[in-house]
PDB file of C-alpha atoms and ligand atoms in Angstrom:
ATOM      1  CA  MET N   1      -0.798   0.231  -0.724  1.00  0.00           C
ATOM      2  CA  GLU N   2       1.389   3.761  -0.900  1.00  0.00           C
ATOM      3  CA  TYR N   3      -0.481   6.527   1.414  1.00  0.00           C
ATOM      4  CA  LYS N   4       0.012   9.625   0.554  1.00  0.00           C
ATOM      5  CA  ASN N   5       2.082  12.266   2.647  1.00  0.00           C
ATOM      6  CA  PRO N   6      -0.528  14.380   5.444  1.00  0.00           C
ATOM      7  CA  ILE N   7      -0.520  17.817   5.223  1.00  0.00           C
ATOM      8  CA  GLY N   8      -0.163  21.199   7.529  1.00  0.00           C
ATOM      9  CA  VAL N   9      -0.655  24.554   6.224  1.00  0.00           C
ATOM     10  CA  ASN N  10      -0.960  27.693   8.146  1.00  0.00           C
ATOM     11  CA  ILE N  11      -3.652  29.924   5.598  1.00  0.00           C
ATOM     12  CA  ASP N  12      -2.677  34.152   6.691  1.00  0.00           C
ATOM     13  CA  LEU N  13      -6.186  34.760   8.216  1.00  0.00           C
ATOM     14  CA  GLU N  14      -5.611  38.919   7.043  1.00  0.00           C
ATOM     15  CA  THR N  15      -4.604  37.765   3.637  1.00  0.00           C
ATOM     16  CA  GLY N  16      -5.803  34.017   2.854  1.00  0.00           C
ATOM     17  CA  VAL N  17      -3.360  32.834   1.156  1.00  0.00           C
ATOM     18  CA  ILE N  18      -2.444  29.629   1.664  1.00  0.00           C
ATOM     19  CA  PRO N  19       1.657  29.348   1.201  1.00  0.00           C
ATOM     20  CA  GLY N  20       1.829  26.812  -1.806  1.00  0.00           C
ATOM     21  CA  ALA N  21      -1.514  26.519  -2.915  1.00  0.00           C
ATOM     22  CA  LYS N  22      -3.134  26.767  -6.854  1.00  0.00           C
ATOM     23  CA  LYS N  23      -3.964  29.743  -7.539  1.00  0.00           C
ATOM     24  CA  LEU N  24      -6.767  31.938  -9.689  1.00  0.00           C
ATOM     25  CA  VAL N  25      -7.644  34.683 -10.635  1.00  0.00           C
ATOM     26  CA  ARG N  26     -11.276  35.367 -11.725  1.00  0.00           C
ATOM     27  CA  ARG N  27     -11.562  39.496 -12.805  1.00  0.00           C
ATOM     28  CA  LEU N  28     -14.541  41.032 -13.897  1.00  0.00           C
ATOM     29  CA  SER N  29     -14.729  40.287 -17.716  1.00  0.00           C
ATOM     30  CA  SER N  30     -14.294  36.542 -16.378  1.00  0.00           C
ATOM     31  CA  LEU N  31     -18.300  37.496 -15.506  1.00  0.00           C
ATOM     32  CA  LYS N  32     -19.508  38.489 -18.682  1.00  0.00           C
ATOM     33  CA  GLY N  33     -23.959  37.834 -18.334  1.00  0.00           C
ATOM     34  CA  TYR N  34     -23.825  36.955 -14.609  1.00  0.00           C
ATOM     35  CA  PHE N  35     -24.655  40.440 -13.184  1.00  0.00           C
ATOM     36  CA  LEU N  36     -27.997  42.199 -14.077  1.00  0.00           C
ATOM     37  CA  ASP N  37     -27.374  45.170 -15.564  1.00  0.00           C
ATOM     38  CA  GLU N  38     -25.084  45.266 -18.445  1.00  0.00           C
ATOM     39  CA  GLU N  39     -24.408  48.902 -18.541  1.00  0.00           C
ATOM     40  CA  ALA N  40     -23.253  49.440 -15.150  1.00  0.00           C
ATOM     41  CA  TYR N  41     -20.616  46.408 -16.278  1.00  0.00           C
ATOM     42  CA  ASN N  42     -19.581  47.639 -19.746  1.00  0.00           C
ATOM     43  CA  GLU N  43     -18.254  50.653 -17.374  1.00  0.00           C
ATOM     44  CA  LEU N  44     -16.392  48.355 -14.683  1.00  0.00           C
ATOM     45  CA  LEU N  45     -14.683  46.898 -17.039  1.00  0.00           C
ATOM     46  CA  LYS N  46     -12.981  49.078 -18.565  1.00  0.00           C
ATOM     47  CA  ASP N  47     -10.853  48.795 -15.538  1.00  0.00           C
ATOM     48  CA  ASP N  48     -11.738  45.282 -15.198  1.00  0.00           C
ATOM     49  CA  PRO N  49     -11.128  44.952 -11.355  1.00  0.00           C
ATOM     50  CA  VAL N  50     -10.310  41.182  -9.926  1.00  0.00           C
ATOM     51  CA  VAL N  51     -13.154  39.739  -8.317  1.00  0.00           C
ATOM     52  CA  TYR N  52     -11.959  37.291  -6.463  1.00  0.00           C
ATOM     53  CA  GLU N  53      -9.345  35.024  -5.899  1.00  0.00           C
ATOM     54  CA  VAL N  54      -8.774  31.561  -4.675  1.00  0.00           C
ATOM     55  CA  TYR N  55      -5.935  29.267  -3.510  1.00  0.00           C
ATOM     56  CA  ALA N  56      -7.154  25.236  -4.284  1.00  0.00           C
ATOM     57  CA  VAL N  57      -4.790  22.581  -2.643  1.00  0.00           C
ATOM     58  CA  GLU N  58      -6.257  19.486  -4.539  1.00  0.00           C
ATOM     59  CA  GLN N  59      -5.576  16.135  -5.063  1.00  0.00           C
ATOM     60  CA  ASP N  60      -6.765  13.362  -8.151  1.00  0.00           C
ATOM     61  CA  GLU N  61     -10.181  13.377  -8.218  1.00  0.00           C
ATOM     62  CA  LYS N  62     -10.433  10.513  -6.582  1.00  0.00           C
ATOM     63  CA  ASP N  63     -13.908   9.086  -4.919  1.00  0.00           C
ATOM     64  CA  GLY N  64     -13.102   9.258  -0.580  1.00  0.00           C
ATOM     65  CA  ASP N  65     -10.046  11.799  -1.172  1.00  0.00           C
ATOM     66  CA  LEU N  66     -10.771  15.758   0.105  1.00  0.00           C
ATOM     67  CA  ASN N  67      -9.701  19.169  -1.233  1.00  0.00           C
ATOM     68  CA  PHE N  68      -9.287  22.888   0.253  1.00  0.00           C
ATOM     69  CA  ALA N  69      -9.483  26.065  -1.244  1.00  0.00           C
ATOM     70  CA  THR N  70     -10.096  29.994   0.161  1.00  0.00           C
ATOM     71  CA  THR N  71     -11.895  32.452  -2.023  1.00  0.00           C
ATOM     72  CA  VAL N  72     -10.979  36.264  -1.548  1.00  0.00           C
ATOM     73  CA  LEU N  73     -14.102  38.229  -2.313  1.00  0.00           C
ATOM     74  CA  TYR N  74     -13.221  41.210  -3.439  1.00  0.00           C
ATOM     75  CA  PRO N  75     -15.950  44.294  -2.151  1.00  0.00           C
ATOM     76  CA  GLY N  76     -17.599  45.768  -5.432  1.00  0.00           C
ATOM     77  CA  LYS N  77     -21.235  46.156  -6.775  1.00  0.00           C
ATOM     78  CA  VAL N  78     -22.009  46.323 -10.558  1.00  0.00           C
ATOM     79  CA  GLY N  79     -24.809  48.506 -10.219  1.00  0.00           C
ATOM     80  CA  LYS N  80     -27.169  47.193  -7.185  1.00  0.00           C
ATOM     81  CA  GLU N  81     -25.509  43.684  -7.159  1.00  0.00           C
ATOM     82  CA  PHE N  82     -23.014  42.988  -4.887  1.00  0.00           C
ATOM     83  CA  PHE N  83     -20.258  41.341  -6.154  1.00  0.00           C
ATOM     84  CA  PHE N  84     -19.984  37.016  -6.039  1.00  0.00           C
ATOM     85  CA  THR N  85     -18.558  34.471  -7.616  1.00  0.00           C
ATOM     86  CA  LYS N  86     -19.819  32.567 -10.197  1.00  0.00           C
ATOM     87  CA  GLY N  87     -21.544  29.648  -7.779  1.00  0.00           C
ATOM     88  CA  HIS N  88     -22.102  25.747  -9.514  1.00  0.00           C
ATOM     89  CA  PHE N  89     -23.317  22.260  -8.539  1.00  0.00           C
ATOM     90  CA  HIS N  90     -20.608  19.550  -7.867  1.00  0.00           C
ATOM     91  CA  SER N  91     -20.360  17.309 -11.673  1.00  0.00           C
ATOM     92  CA  LYS N  92     -20.964  14.730  -9.263  1.00  0.00           C
ATOM     93  CA  ALA N  93     -24.273  16.605  -8.256  1.00  0.00           C
ATOM     94  CA  ASP N  94     -24.908  14.818  -4.760  1.00  0.00           C
ATOM     95  CA  ARG N  95     -21.146  15.788  -3.470  1.00  0.00           C
ATOM     96  CA  ALA N  96     -21.677  18.304   0.161  1.00  0.00           C
ATOM     97  CA  GLU N  97     -19.675  20.825   1.321  1.00  0.00           C
ATOM     98  CA  ILE N  98     -18.226  22.978   4.183  1.00  0.00           C
ATOM     99  CA  TYR N  99     -17.608  26.659   4.086  1.00  0.00           C
ATOM    100  CA  TYR N 100     -16.154  28.555   6.697  1.00  0.00           C
ATOM    101  CA  GLY N 101     -15.945  32.032   7.137  1.00  0.00           C
ATOM    102  CA  ILE N 102     -12.692  33.652   7.767  1.00  0.00           C
ATOM    103  CA  LYS N 103     -12.755  37.453   7.480  1.00  0.00           C
ATOM    104  CA  GLY N 104     -14.974  39.911   6.271  1.00  0.00           C
ATOM    105  CA  LYS N 105     -18.820  40.080   5.627  1.00  0.00           C
ATOM    106  CA  GLY N 106     -20.873  38.064   3.191  1.00  0.00           C
ATOM    107  CA  GLY N 107     -23.210  35.905   3.037  1.00  0.00           C
ATOM    108  CA  MET N 108     -24.107  32.034   0.489  1.00  0.00           C
ATOM    109  CA  LEU N 109     -27.313  31.774  -1.963  1.00  0.00           C
ATOM    110  CA  LEU N 110     -27.987  28.070  -2.495  1.00  0.00           C
ATOM    111  CA  GLN N 111     -30.624  26.379  -4.973  1.00  0.00           C
ATOM    112  CA  THR N 112     -31.851  23.008  -5.706  1.00  0.00           C
ATOM    113  CA  PRO N 113     -32.062  22.083  -8.945  1.00  0.00           C
ATOM    114  CA  GLU N 114     -35.639  22.896  -8.515  1.00  0.00           C
ATOM    115  CA  GLY N 115     -35.196  26.645  -8.159  1.00  0.00           C
ATOM    116  CA  LYS N 116     -35.756  27.288  -4.142  1.00  0.00           C
ATOM    117  CA  ALA N 117     -33.318  29.024  -3.025  1.00  0.00           C
ATOM    118  CA  GLU N 118     -31.979  29.541   0.837  1.00  0.00           C
ATOM    119  CA  TRP N 119     -29.533  32.816   2.329  1.00  0.00           C
ATOM    120  CA  ILE N 120     -27.684  32.194   4.985  1.00  0.00           C
ATOM    121  CA  PRO N 121     -25.538  35.251   5.958  1.00  0.00           C
ATOM    122  CA  MET N 122     -22.444  34.513   7.050  1.00  0.00           C
ATOM    123  CA  GLY N 123     -18.927  36.288   8.839  1.00  0.00           C
ATOM    124  CA  PRO N 124     -15.351  34.867  11.125  1.00  0.00           C
ATOM    125  CA  GLY N 125     -16.452  31.462  11.892  1.00  0.00           C
ATOM    126  CA  THR N 126     -19.158  31.269  10.371  1.00  0.00           C
ATOM    127  CA  VAL N 127     -19.450  27.196   9.126  1.00  0.00           C
ATOM    128  CA  VAL N 128     -21.749  26.621   6.355  1.00  0.00           C
ATOM    129  CA  TYR N 129     -22.763  23.143   5.342  1.00  0.00           C
ATOM    130  CA  VAL N 130     -23.947  22.265   1.529  1.00  0.00           C
ATOM    131  CA  PRO N 131     -25.742  19.761   1.742  1.00  0.00           C
ATOM    132  CA  PRO N 132     -25.515  16.942  -1.312  1.00  0.00           C
ATOM    133  CA  TYR N 133     -27.301  19.088  -4.384  1.00  0.00           C
ATOM    134  CA  TRP N 134     -27.954  22.244  -3.981  1.00  0.00           C
ATOM    135  CA  ALA N 135     -25.969  24.738  -6.045  1.00  0.00           C
ATOM    136  CA  HIS N 136     -23.835  27.606  -3.912  1.00  0.00           C
ATOM    137  CA  ARG N 137     -23.195  31.492  -4.751  1.00  0.00           C
ATOM    138  CA  THR N 138     -20.075  33.528  -2.457  1.00  0.00           C
ATOM    139  CA  VAL N 139     -21.362  37.400  -2.069  1.00  0.00           C
ATOM    140  CA  ASN N 140     -20.138  39.754  -0.385  1.00  0.00           C
ATOM    141  CA  THR N 141     -21.755  42.388   1.095  1.00  0.00           C
ATOM    142  CA  GLY N 142     -19.758  44.727   2.901  1.00  0.00           C
ATOM    143  CA  ASP N 143     -16.503  46.171   2.178  1.00  0.00           C
ATOM    144  CA  GLU N 144     -13.516  44.754   2.545  1.00  0.00           C
ATOM    145  CA  PRO N 145     -12.417  41.288   1.119  1.00  0.00           C
ATOM    146  CA  PHE N 146     -14.549  38.918   2.635  1.00  0.00           C
ATOM    147  CA  ILE N 147     -12.689  35.702   2.923  1.00  0.00           C
ATOM    148  CA  PHE N 148     -13.771  31.750   3.908  1.00  0.00           C
ATOM    149  CA  LEU N 149     -12.298  27.850   3.974  1.00  0.00           C
ATOM    150  CA  ALA N 150     -14.743  25.552   1.822  1.00  0.00           C
ATOM    151  CA  VAL N 151     -13.531  21.626   2.460  1.00  0.00           C
ATOM    152  CA  TYR N 152     -15.129  19.590  -0.648  1.00  0.00           C
ATOM    153  CA  PRO N 153     -14.281  16.071  -2.190  1.00  0.00           C
ATOM    154  CA  ALA N 154     -11.546  15.841  -4.680  1.00  0.00           C
ATOM    155  CA  ASP N 155     -14.167  14.027  -6.895  1.00  0.00           C
ATOM    156  CA  ALA N 156     -16.914  16.840  -6.982  1.00  0.00           C
ATOM    157  CA  GLY N 157     -16.000  19.073 -10.261  1.00  0.00           C
ATOM    158  CA  HIS N 158     -17.837  21.842 -10.904  1.00  0.00           C
ATOM    159  CA  ASP N 159     -20.353  22.073 -12.819  1.00  0.00           C
ATOM    160  CA  TYR N 160     -21.358  25.810 -13.939  1.00  0.00           C
ATOM    161  CA  GLY N 161     -23.622  25.473 -17.117  1.00  0.00           C
ATOM    162  CA  SER N 162     -27.007  26.240 -15.646  1.00  0.00           C
ATOM    163  CA  ILE N 163     -25.773  29.310 -13.000  1.00  0.00           C
ATOM    164  CA  ALA N 164     -24.083  30.809 -15.793  1.00  0.00           C
ATOM    165  CA  GLU N 165     -27.156  30.371 -17.935  1.00  0.00           C
ATOM    166  CA  LYS N 166     -30.100  31.828 -15.770  1.00  0.00           C
ATOM    167  CA  GLY N 167     -28.319  32.402 -12.331  1.00  0.00           C
ATOM    168  CA  PHE N 168     -29.723  31.774  -9.024  1.00  0.00           C
ATOM    169  CA  SER N 169     -33.501  32.700  -8.441  1.00  0.00           C
ATOM    170  CA  LYS N 170     -33.069  35.021  -6.107  1.00  0.00           C
ATOM    171  CA  ILE N 171     -30.113  38.176  -6.033  1.00  0.00           C
ATOM    172  CA  VAL N 172     -28.554  40.396  -4.012  1.00  0.00           C
ATOM    173  CA  ILE N 173     -28.577  43.940  -4.232  1.00  0.00           C
ATOM    174  CA  GLU N 174     -27.925  47.623  -2.084  1.00  0.00           C
ATOM    175  CA  GLU N 175     -30.747  49.072  -1.924  1.00  0.00           C
ATOM    176  CA  ASN N 176     -31.530  52.093   1.064  1.00  0.00           C
ATOM    177  CA  GLY N 177     -28.229  51.136   2.430  1.00  0.00           C
ATOM    178  CA  GLU N 178     -29.277  47.825   2.985  1.00  0.00           C
ATOM    179  CA  VAL N 179     -28.924  43.871   2.002  1.00  0.00           C
ATOM    180  CA  LYS N 180     -31.996  42.805   0.055  1.00  0.00           C
ATOM    181  CA  VAL N 181     -32.472  39.176  -0.990  1.00  0.00           C
ATOM    182  CA  VAL N 182     -34.855  40.078  -3.573  1.00  0.00           C
ATOM    183  CA  ASP N 183     -36.637  37.708  -6.583  1.00  0.00           C
ATOM    184  CA  ASN N 184     -33.986  37.644  -9.665  1.00  0.00           C
ATOM    185  CA  PRO N 185     -36.318  39.879 -12.171  1.00  0.00           C
ATOM    186  CA  ARG N 186     -34.159  37.781 -14.852  1.00  0.00           C
ATOM    187  CA  TRP N 187     -35.625  34.176 -13.663  1.00  0.00           C
TER     188      TRP N 187
HETATM  189  C1  S6P P 201     -15.381  24.783  -4.488  1.00  0.00           C
HETATM  190  C2  S6P P 201     -15.598  25.685  -3.495  1.00  0.00           C
HETATM  191  C3  S6P P 201     -15.410  26.650  -3.908  1.00  0.00           C
HETATM  192  C4  S6P P 201     -15.257  27.428  -4.444  1.00  0.00           C
HETATM  193  C5  S6P P 201     -14.932  29.240  -4.701  1.00  0.00           C
HETATM  194  C6  S6P P 201     -15.302  29.813  -5.945  1.00  0.00           C
HETATM  195  O1  S6P P 201     -16.397  22.864  -4.598  1.00  0.00           O
HETATM  196  O2  S6P P 201     -17.166  25.332  -3.770  1.00  0.00           O
HETATM  197  O3  S6P P 201     -13.671  27.168  -3.964  1.00  0.00           O
HETATM  198  O4  S6P P 201     -15.135  26.654  -6.519  1.00  0.00           O
HETATM  199  O5  S6P P 201     -15.401  30.196  -3.525  1.00  0.00           O
HETATM  200  O6  S6P P 201     -16.369  29.762  -7.291  1.00  0.00           O
HETATM  201  P1  S6P P 201     -16.885  29.748  -8.646  1.00  0.00           P
HETATM  202  O7  S6P P 201     -18.421  29.132  -8.375  1.00  0.00           O
HETATM  203  O8  S6P P 201     -16.253  30.249  -8.692  1.00  0.00           O
HETATM  204  O9  S6P P 201     -15.513  27.923  -8.433  1.00  0.00           O
HETATM  205 ZN1   ZN P 202     -18.661  24.309  -4.233  1.00  0.00          ZN
END
């Protein structure tokens, strides 16, 4: 029997960086079609800001193994809509996931394949259990980076398709200085 070596790493709790992890950068240009206000999107695209970064420690896609990753989701809005991650189902749809809030303020939108949505507010110390079959997207509702850890089965995979097409049935916006979770008019 060949055993893998255990890993112990310290997450930088201020920046979310995991030493030695694979870094992925998502700029606004990679989120075309995701936000409702196209005019505001095109205006902001001139600067093409970084919306989020992911630091992932991933294993081969095998049943029973685990990946972990931090996400640093920057503050910002496109029109009224707060910056968010793309959001996805898992390719193996029954694979669950755990999130742990590290820094900043935000929340998670979750959605069943039928379009039933839930909003869970998140801050430092919040644990969110993402059950099998639920799509999930995080949203930064604060004014500093929202940083969290995700732990997920190594064979979960990402299925971005239907969310990229239709989004979630709810959107998270700022209205009169308040955070509101409202019906998505495009749904
Ligand atoms: C992976 C986990 C997270 C996200 C990351 C970026 O299952 O849910 O690491 O990949 O927050 O979000 P997205 O939707 O662009 O993959
Ligand atoms: Zn996931």
